[in-house]
Coordinates of C-alpha atoms in Angstrom, one line a residue:
X1 CA -9.1 -26.8 -8.9
X2 CA -5.7 -25.9 -7.5
X3 CA -5.3 -22.6 -5.7
X4 CA -2.2 -20.7 -4.5
X5 CA -2.4 -18.2 -1.6
X6 CA 0.5 -15.8 -1.3
X7 CA 1.0 -14.8 2.3
X8 CA -0.1 -16.2 5.7
X9 CA -1.1 -13.1 7.5
X10 CA -4.7 -12.5 8.7
X11 CA -6.0 -12.1 5.1
X12 CA -4.1 -15.1 3.8
X13 CA -5.3 -17.3 6.7
X14 CA -9.0 -16.5 6.3
X15 CA -8.7 -17.0 2.5
X16 CA -7.0 -20.4 3.2
X17 CA -9.8 -21.4 5.6
X18 CA -12.5 -20.5 3.1
X19 CA -10.9 -22.3 0.2
X20 CA -9.7 -25.4 2.0
X21 CA -13.2 -25.6 3.7
X22 CA -14.7 -25.7 0.2
X23 CA -12.8 -28.8 -0.7
X24 CA -10.3 -27.1 -3.0
X25 CA -6.6 -28.0 -3.2
X26 CA -4.8 -25.1 -1.7
X27 CA -1.1 -24.2 -1.1
X28 CA -0.1 -21.1 0.9
X29 CA 3.4 -19.7 0.7
X30 CA 4.8 -17.5 3.5
X31 CA 8.3 -16.0 3.2
X32 CA 8.7 -15.7 7.0
X33 CA 9.3 -18.4 9.5
X34 CA 5.9 -18.0 11.2
X35 CA 2.4 -17.1 10.3
X36 CA 0.8 -13.8 11.4
X37 CA 2.0 -11.2 8.8
X38 CA 3.0 -7.9 10.4
X39 CA 1.6 -9.0 13.8
X40 CA 4.5 -11.5 14.0
X41 CA 6.9 -8.9 15.3
X42 CA 10.1 -10.7 14.7
X43 CA 10.5 -13.1 11.8
X44 CA 13.4 -14.7 10.0
X45 CA 13.4 -14.5 6.2
X46 CA 15.4 -16.2 3.6
X47 CA 18.5 -17.9 4.9
X48 CA 18.1 -16.8 8.5
X49 CA 18.6 -13.0 8.3
X50 CA 16.6 -11.2 10.9
X51 CA 14.1 -8.8 9.6
X52 CA 11.5 -6.9 11.5
X53 CA 7.9 -6.5 10.4
X54 CA 6.2 -3.1 10.4
X55 CA 5.0 -3.6 14.0
X56 CA 6.7 -2.1 17.1
X57 CA 6.8 -3.4 20.7
X58 CA 4.0 -1.2 22.0
X59 CA 1.7 -1.7 19.0
X60 CA -2.0 -2.3 19.8
X61 CA -4.8 -2.6 17.2
X62 CA -6.9 0.5 16.8
X63 CA -10.2 -1.3 16.4
X64 CA -11.8 -3.0 19.4
X65 CA -11.6 -6.8 20.1
X66 CA -15.3 -7.5 19.2
X67 CA -15.1 -5.5 16.0
X68 CA -11.8 -7.1 14.9
X69 CA -12.4 -10.8 15.4
X70 CA -13.4 -13.3 12.8
X71 CA -17.1 -14.2 12.8
X72 CA -16.6 -17.9 13.7
X73 CA -13.7 -17.6 16.1
X74 CA -14.0 -15.0 18.9
X75 CA -11.0 -13.5 20.6
X76 CA -10.4 -14.6 24.2
X77 CA -12.6 -12.8 26.6
X78 CA -9.6 -11.8 28.8
X79 CA -8.0 -9.8 25.9
X80 CA -8.2 -6.0 26.5
X81 CA -10.5 -3.8 24.4
X82 CA -7.5 -3.1 22.1
X83 CA -5.3 -6.2 22.0
X84 CA -1.5 -5.9 21.7
X85 CA 0.4 -7.3 18.6
X86 CA 1.5 -10.4 20.4
X87 CA -2.1 -11.2 21.4
X88 CA -3.3 -10.8 17.8
X89 CA -0.5 -13.0 16.7
X90 CA -1.5 -15.7 19.3
X91 CA -5.1 -15.4 18.1
X92 CA -4.0 -16.0 14.5
X93 CA -1.9 -19.0 15.6
X94 CA -5.0 -20.4 17.4
X95 CA -7.2 -19.7 14.4
X96 CA -4.8 -21.7 12.2
X97 CA -4.8 -24.6 14.6
X98 CA -8.6 -24.6 15.1
X99 CA -9.2 -24.9 11.4
X100 CA -6.2 -27.2 10.6
X101 CA -4.6 -24.6 8.2
X102 CA -0.9 -25.4 8.9
X103 CA -0.8 -28.4 6.7
X104 CA -1.4 -26.2 3.7
X105 CA 1.3 -23.6 4.6
X106 CA 4.9 -23.6 3.5
X107 CA 6.9 -21.3 5.7
X108 CA 10.3 -19.7 4.7
X109 CA 9.1 -19.9 1.1
X110 CA 9.2 -16.8 -1.1
X111 CA 7.1 -16.4 -4.2
X112 CA 9.4 -15.0 -6.8
X113 CA 7.0 -14.7 -9.7
X114 CA 3.3 -15.2 -10.6
X115 CA 2.7 -15.3 -14.3
X116 CA -0.5 -16.0 -16.3
X117 CA -0.5 -18.9 -18.7
X118 CA -1.8 -18.6 -22.2
X119 CA -4.1 -21.6 -21.7
X120 CA -5.4 -20.2 -18.4
X121 CA -4.3 -20.4 -14.8
X122 CA -0.9 -19.3 -13.5
X123 CA 2.7 -20.5 -13.1
X124 CA 4.0 -19.8 -9.7
X125 CA 7.8 -19.7 -9.4
X126 CA 9.4 -19.9 -5.9
X127 CA 12.7 -18.3 -4.9
X128 CA 14.2 -21.8 -5.0
X129 CA 13.4 -22.1 -8.7
X130 CA 10.6 -24.6 -8.2
X131 CA 7.7 -24.0 -10.6
X132 CA 4.1 -24.9 -9.8
X133 CA 0.9 -24.7 -11.8
X134 CA -2.4 -23.3 -10.4
X135 CA -5.9 -22.6 -11.6
X136 CA -6.3 -19.6 -9.4
X137 CA -4.1 -17.3 -7.3
X138 CA -5.1 -15.3 -4.2
X139 CA -2.9 -12.4 -3.3
X140 CA -2.7 -11.6 0.4
X141 CA 0.9 -10.2 0.8
X142 CA -0.2 -7.1 2.7
X143 CA 0.6 -3.5 2.0
X144 CA 2.7 -2.4 4.9
X145 CA 6.1 -3.6 3.9
X146 CA 7.7 -1.1 1.5
X147 CA 8.3 2.3 3.1
X148 CA 7.3 5.4 1.3
X149 CA 9.9 8.2 1.5
X150 CA 8.7 11.6 0.5
X151 CA 11.2 13.7 -1.4
X152 CA 12.7 16.4 0.8
X153 CA 15.5 18.8 -0.1
X154 CA 18.6 19.0 1.9
X155 CA 20.6 16.5 4.0
X156 CA 20.2 15.6 7.6
X157 CA 23.4 14.8 9.6
X158 CA 22.0 12.3 12.0
X159 CA 19.9 9.1 12.2
X160 CA 16.9 9.2 9.9
X161 CA 14.8 6.1 9.5
X162 CA 11.3 5.0 8.7
X163 CA 8.7 3.9 11.2
X164 CA 9.0 0.4 9.7
X165 CA 12.4 0.2 11.4
X166 CA 11.2 1.5 14.8
X167 CA 11.0 -1.1 17.5
X168 CA 11.1 0.8 20.8
X169 CA 12.9 3.9 22.3
X170 CA 16.1 1.9 22.4
X171 CA 16.0 0.4 18.9
X172 CA 17.2 0.8 16.2
X173 CA 19.0 3.6 18.1
X174 CA 18.9 5.0 21.7
X175 CA 16.3 7.9 21.6
X176 CA 15.7 8.4 25.3
X177 CA 16.6 11.9 26.4
X178 CA 17.3 13.0 22.8
X179 CA 15.6 15.5 20.5
X180 CA 13.4 13.6 18.0
X181 CA 11.4 14.7 15.1
X182 CA 8.4 12.5 14.2
X183 CA 7.0 13.2 10.7
X184 CA 3.4 12.3 10.2
X185 CA 0.0 12.3 11.9
X186 CA -1.4 8.8 11.4
X187 CA -1.8 6.2 14.1
X188 CA 1.9 5.0 13.9
X189 CA 3.1 8.6 14.2
X190 CA 1.1 9.4 17.3
X191 CA 1.9 6.1 18.9
X192 CA 5.6 6.5 18.4
X193 CA 5.6 10.2 19.4
X194 CA 3.7 9.4 22.6
X195 CA 6.0 6.5 23.5
X196 CA 9.1 8.6 22.9
X197 CA 7.7 11.5 25.0
X198 CA 7.0 9.1 27.9
X199 CA 10.5 7.7 27.5
X200 CA 12.0 11.2 28.1
X201 CA 12.7 12.3 24.5
X202 CA 12.0 15.9 23.4
X203 CA 9.5 15.2 20.7
X204 CA 8.6 17.5 17.8
X205 CA 5.7 16.3 15.7
X206 CA 5.5 17.5 12.0
X207 CA 1.9 17.6 10.8
X208 CA 1.4 18.3 7.1
X209 CA -2.4 18.1 7.2
X210 CA -4.5 18.5 10.2
X211 CA -6.5 15.6 11.4
X212 CA -9.3 14.8 13.9
X213 CA -7.9 13.1 16.9
X214 CA -10.5 10.5 18.2
X215 CA -10.3 9.1 21.7
X216 CA -10.1 5.3 21.9
X217 CA -12.9 5.2 24.5
X218 CA -16.2 7.0 24.9
X219 CA -17.1 6.4 28.5
X220 CA -16.6 2.7 29.3
X221 CA -16.9 1.6 25.6
X222 CA -14.4 1.5 22.8
X223 CA -15.2 4.3 20.4
X224 CA -16.2 1.9 17.6
X225 CA -18.9 0.4 19.8
X226 CA -20.1 3.7 21.3
X227 CA -22.4 5.2 18.7
X228 CA -24.8 7.5 20.4
X229 CA -26.7 8.4 17.2
X230 CA -29.5 6.3 15.6
X231 CA -28.5 4.7 12.3
X232 CA -31.6 6.0 10.6
X233 CA -30.2 9.5 10.7
X234 CA -28.8 10.6 7.3
X235 CA -25.0 10.2 7.2
X236 CA -24.2 13.9 6.7
X237 CA -26.3 14.7 9.8
X238 CA -24.6 12.0 11.9
X239 CA -21.2 13.2 10.7
X240 CA -21.8 16.8 11.6
X241 CA -23.2 15.9 15.0
X242 CA -20.3 13.5 15.7
X243 CA -17.8 16.1 14.6
X244 CA -19.3 18.7 17.0
X245 CA -19.3 16.3 19.9
X246 CA -15.7 15.4 19.2
X247 CA -14.7 19.1 19.2
X248 CA -16.4 19.6 22.5
X249 CA -14.7 16.5 24.0
X250 CA -11.1 17.0 22.7
X251 CA -11.1 20.8 22.4
X252 CA -9.6 23.0 19.8
X253 CA -6.0 21.9 19.4
X254 CA -5.1 24.8 17.2
X255 CA -4.5 26.8 20.3
X256 CA -1.6 24.3 21.0
X257 CA -0.1 24.4 17.5
X258 CA -1.9 21.8 15.5
X259 CA -3.4 22.9 12.2
X260 CA -7.1 22.9 11.7
X261 CA -8.2 19.8 9.7
X262 CA -8.9 20.7 6.1
X263 CA -11.6 18.0 5.9
X264 CA -14.7 16.8 7.8
X265 CA -14.9 13.9 10.2
X266 CA -15.0 10.7 8.2
X267 CA -13.3 12.2 5.1
X268 CA -9.9 10.8 6.1
X269 CA -8.6 7.8 7.9
X270 CA -9.0 8.6 11.6
X271 CA -6.2 9.1 14.1
X272 CA -7.0 7.4 17.3
X273 CA -5.2 8.5 20.5
X274 CA -6.4 9.1 24.0
X275 CA -2.9 10.4 25.0
X276 CA -1.8 12.9 22.3
X277 CA -4.1 15.8 23.3
X278 CA -2.7 15.6 26.8
X279 CA 0.9 15.4 25.6
X280 CA 0.4 18.4 23.3
X281 CA -1.3 20.5 26.0
X282 CA 1.5 19.7 28.4
X283 CA 4.2 20.5 25.8
X284 CA 5.7 17.1 26.0
X285 CA 5.0 16.9 22.2
X286 CA 5.5 20.1 20.2
X287 CA 3.5 20.2 17.0
X288 CA 5.0 21.9 13.9
X289 CA 3.6 22.2 10.3
X290 CA 5.0 20.3 7.3
X291 CA 8.7 19.5 7.1
X292 CA 10.0 21.2 4.0
X293 CA 13.8 20.7 4.1
X294 CA 16.7 19.6 6.3
X295 CA 20.3 20.9 6.8
X296 CA 22.8 19.5 9.2
X297 CA 20.9 18.9 12.4
X298 CA 18.2 21.4 11.6
X299 CA 14.7 20.7 10.3
X300 CA 12.8 23.6 8.6
X301 CA 9.0 23.8 8.5
X302 CA 6.4 25.4 6.3
X303 CA 5.9 28.3 8.7
X304 CA 9.6 29.2 8.5
X305 CA 10.4 27.9 11.9
X306 CA 13.5 25.8 12.6
X307 CA 14.2 23.0 15.1
X308 CA 17.5 21.3 15.9
X309 CA 17.0 17.6 16.4
X310 CA 19.2 14.5 17.0
X311 CA 17.1 12.0 15.0
X312 CA 14.1 11.8 12.6
X313 CA 11.5 9.1 12.4
X314 CA 9.5 9.2 9.1
X315 CA 5.9 7.9 9.7
X316 CA 5.0 8.5 6.0
X317 CA 3.2 5.3 5.0
X318 CA 3.9 2.6 2.5
X319 CA 4.0 1.7 -1.1
X320 CA 1.6 -0.9 -2.4
X321 CA 3.9 -3.5 -4.2
X322 CA 3.6 -6.9 -5.7
X323 CA 7.2 -8.0 -6.3
X324 CA 6.1 -11.3 -7.9
X325 CA 4.1 -9.7 -10.7
X326 CA 5.4 -8.1 -13.9
X327 CA 4.5 -4.4 -13.6
X328 CA 2.8 -4.5 -17.0
X329 CA 0.5 -7.2 -15.6
X330 CA -0.3 -5.9 -12.1
X331 CA 1.1 -2.8 -10.4
X332 CA -0.2 0.0 -8.2
X333 CA 1.4 3.4 -9.2
X334 CA 0.8 6.0 -6.6
X335 CA -0.9 3.2 -4.6
X336 CA -3.8 3.0 -7.1
X337 CA -5.1 -0.4 -8.3
X338 CA -8.7 -0.3 -9.4
X339 CA -10.5 -3.5 -8.4
X340 CA -14.1 -4.6 -8.5
X341 CA -15.2 -4.5 -4.9
X342 CA -11.5 -4.4 -4.0
X343 CA -11.0 -8.1 -5.0
X344 CA -11.2 -8.6 -8.8
X345 CA -9.1 -7.0 -11.6
X346 CA -11.6 -6.8 -14.5
X347 CA -10.6 -9.0 -17.5
X348 CA -8.1 -11.1 -15.4
X349 CA -9.8 -14.4 -14.4
X350 CA -9.2 -16.2 -11.1
X351 CA -6.8 -13.7 -9.7
X352 CA -8.0 -12.3 -6.3
X353 CA -6.8 -9.7 -3.9
X354 CA -7.7 -10.1 -0.2
X355 CA -7.4 -7.3 2.4
X356 CA -6.1 -4.8 -0.2
X357 CA -8.1 -1.9 1.2
X358 CA -8.0 0.8 3.8
X359 CA -11.0 0.8 6.1
X360 CA -12.2 3.0 8.9
X361 CA -13.0 -0.3 10.8
X362 CA -11.3 -3.6 11.2
X363 CA -9.8 -5.4 8.2
X364 CA -10.3 -9.0 9.5
X365 CA -14.1 -9.1 8.9
X366 CA -13.6 -7.5 5.5
X367 CA -11.0 -10.1 4.5
X368 CA -13.2 -12.9 5.8
X369 CA -16.2 -11.7 3.7
X370 CA -14.0 -11.3 0.6
X371 CA -12.5 -14.8 1.1
X372 CA -16.0 -16.4 1.3
X373 CA -17.0 -14.6 -1.9
X374 CA -13.9 -15.9 -3.7
X375 CA -14.6 -19.4 -2.4
X376 CA -18.2 -19.3 -3.7
X377 CA -17.0 -18.4 -7.2
X378 CA -14.4 -21.2 -7.3
X379 CA -17.1 -23.7 -6.1
X380 CA -19.2 -22.6 -9.1
X381 CA -21.9 -21.0 -6.9
X382 CA -21.3 -17.5 -8.0
X383 CA -20.6 -15.8 -11.4
X384 CA -19.0 -12.4 -11.9
X385 CA -20.6 -9.7 -14.0
X386 CA -19.0 -8.7 -17.3
X387 CA -15.8 -6.7 -17.3
X388 CA -17.7 -3.7 -18.5
X389 CA -20.2 -4.0 -15.6
X390 CA -17.3 -4.3 -13.2
X391 CA -15.7 -1.1 -14.5
X392 CA -19.0 0.7 -14.0
X393 CA -19.0 -0.4 -10.4
X394 CA -15.4 0.7 -9.9
X395 CA -16.1 4.1 -11.5
X396 CA -19.2 4.6 -9.3
X397 CA -17.1 3.7 -6.2
X398 CA -14.4 6.2 -7.2
X399 CA -17.1 8.9 -7.6
X400 CA -18.6 8.2 -4.2
X401 CA -15.0 8.2 -2.7
X402 CA -14.4 11.8 -4.0
X403 CA -15.2 13.1 -0.5
X404 CA -12.1 11.5 1.0
X405 CA -9.0 13.6 1.2
X406 CA -7.1 12.9 -2.1
X407 CA -3.9 11.4 -0.8
X408 CA -1.9 8.2 -1.3
X409 CA -3.4 7.1 2.0
X410 CA -7.0 7.1 0.7
X411 CA -6.6 5.4 -2.7
X412 CA -8.1 2.2 -1.4
X413 CA -10.5 3.6 1.2
X414 CA -13.8 1.9 2.0
X415 CA -16.5 2.3 4.5
X416 CA -16.9 -1.1 6.1
X417 CA -20.7 -0.9 6.6
X418 CA -21.4 0.2 3.0
X419 CA -18.8 -2.2 1.6
X420 CA -20.2 -5.3 3.3
X421 CA -23.7 -4.4 2.2
X422 CA -22.6 -3.9 -1.4
X423 CA -20.7 -7.3 -1.3
X424 CA -23.8 -9.1 0.0
X425 CA -25.9 -7.6 -2.8
X426 CA -23.4 -8.6 -5.4
X427 CA -23.2 -12.2 -4.1
X428 CA -26.9 -12.5 -4.5
X429 CA -26.8 -11.2 -8.0
X430 CA -23.9 -13.5 -8.8
X431 CA -25.7 -16.5 -7.5
X432 CA -28.6 -15.7 -9.8
X433 CA -26.2 -15.4 -12.7
X434 CA -24.6 -18.8 -11.9
X435 CA -28.0 -20.5 -11.7
X436 CA -29.0 -19.2 -15.2
X437 CA -25.9 -20.6 -16.8
X438 CA -26.2 -24.1 -15.4

């Protein structure tokens, strides 16, 4: 059994560990010059051209250290509650060393094409033209590389760039002391807006849809470790109580210009920030509704207001892309790719997707559980249900996800607690299927 892993970020590394630890022959291809994925802030691609990942200098994870780490490799105790990008990168480097993963990884190697063979398995073609044959392929190329640009009428006569190109208040352009419009209200948008405000920029924040701002700490604990409500309470009751407590803690930001969220707590990916409410209240960040058009140096908003700005930073998310697949084989139009438990494409054997989901919690434990599941199948200890049964599960998940806000951001949304329980149940069922066929 020969397996190819595409990508050596967190998802690729934990997949590599699970597969190599099962005695399988594994090759991992990473286009950058170092492991770590987006957490490796600066990487060199191809022939030495410098390209930045989607991280920025001040980036910290928005899940706590204890909730983020792999189950068998704790993060260093001296790390802060929310480690910085360089600490996560160092952690991943140490993980690769601890489990002897580097011998399986080829850096500076781009996968140009992955194509299924008629006889089974896959032909993997590298950018160099080299072709290799594999029995299985694990896709872990991430989904934060191809910026999404919403269509907006008009033209802006100034620097306009995506958050992917943002590094700090001085790069890619000098923004200190200038008038900057930040478009979006996700975690990157509030991080960048806050950093620019502290750097002396006059920041306008365009918010298309209201969101619940969640503080990073509740008392001394990170918010994802500070549940005050018993788990036996029904989820709707817990959600309503939590939303009320949040409103009492943060206050009603409509009085300062933010729109009221059009959804309940837990129905959209959360925006974590302990700084933004203060910055809005002190007018260091000025909220505006949706950006509707641009003209010259002016930005026009849904309420008819106009603001003159010097630069625009678009924090508008990413497209899910697989540049090595023929679109007729695998693609994700509008970021939609139905998968059985977010890993298997029904009817396509031995092709696996790791970490291709959006979770309210940390992605590393999810990717680890997915990787162990894939390894169990390739060892012959687990058997998938029929494609028809997989589609039933996919459709049931989509019905249960109807409560999420219907945006591109939530096409792959999962609840980590429910997901891991469902995955554990399916592994037991699959082990029983495998025993019956022996």
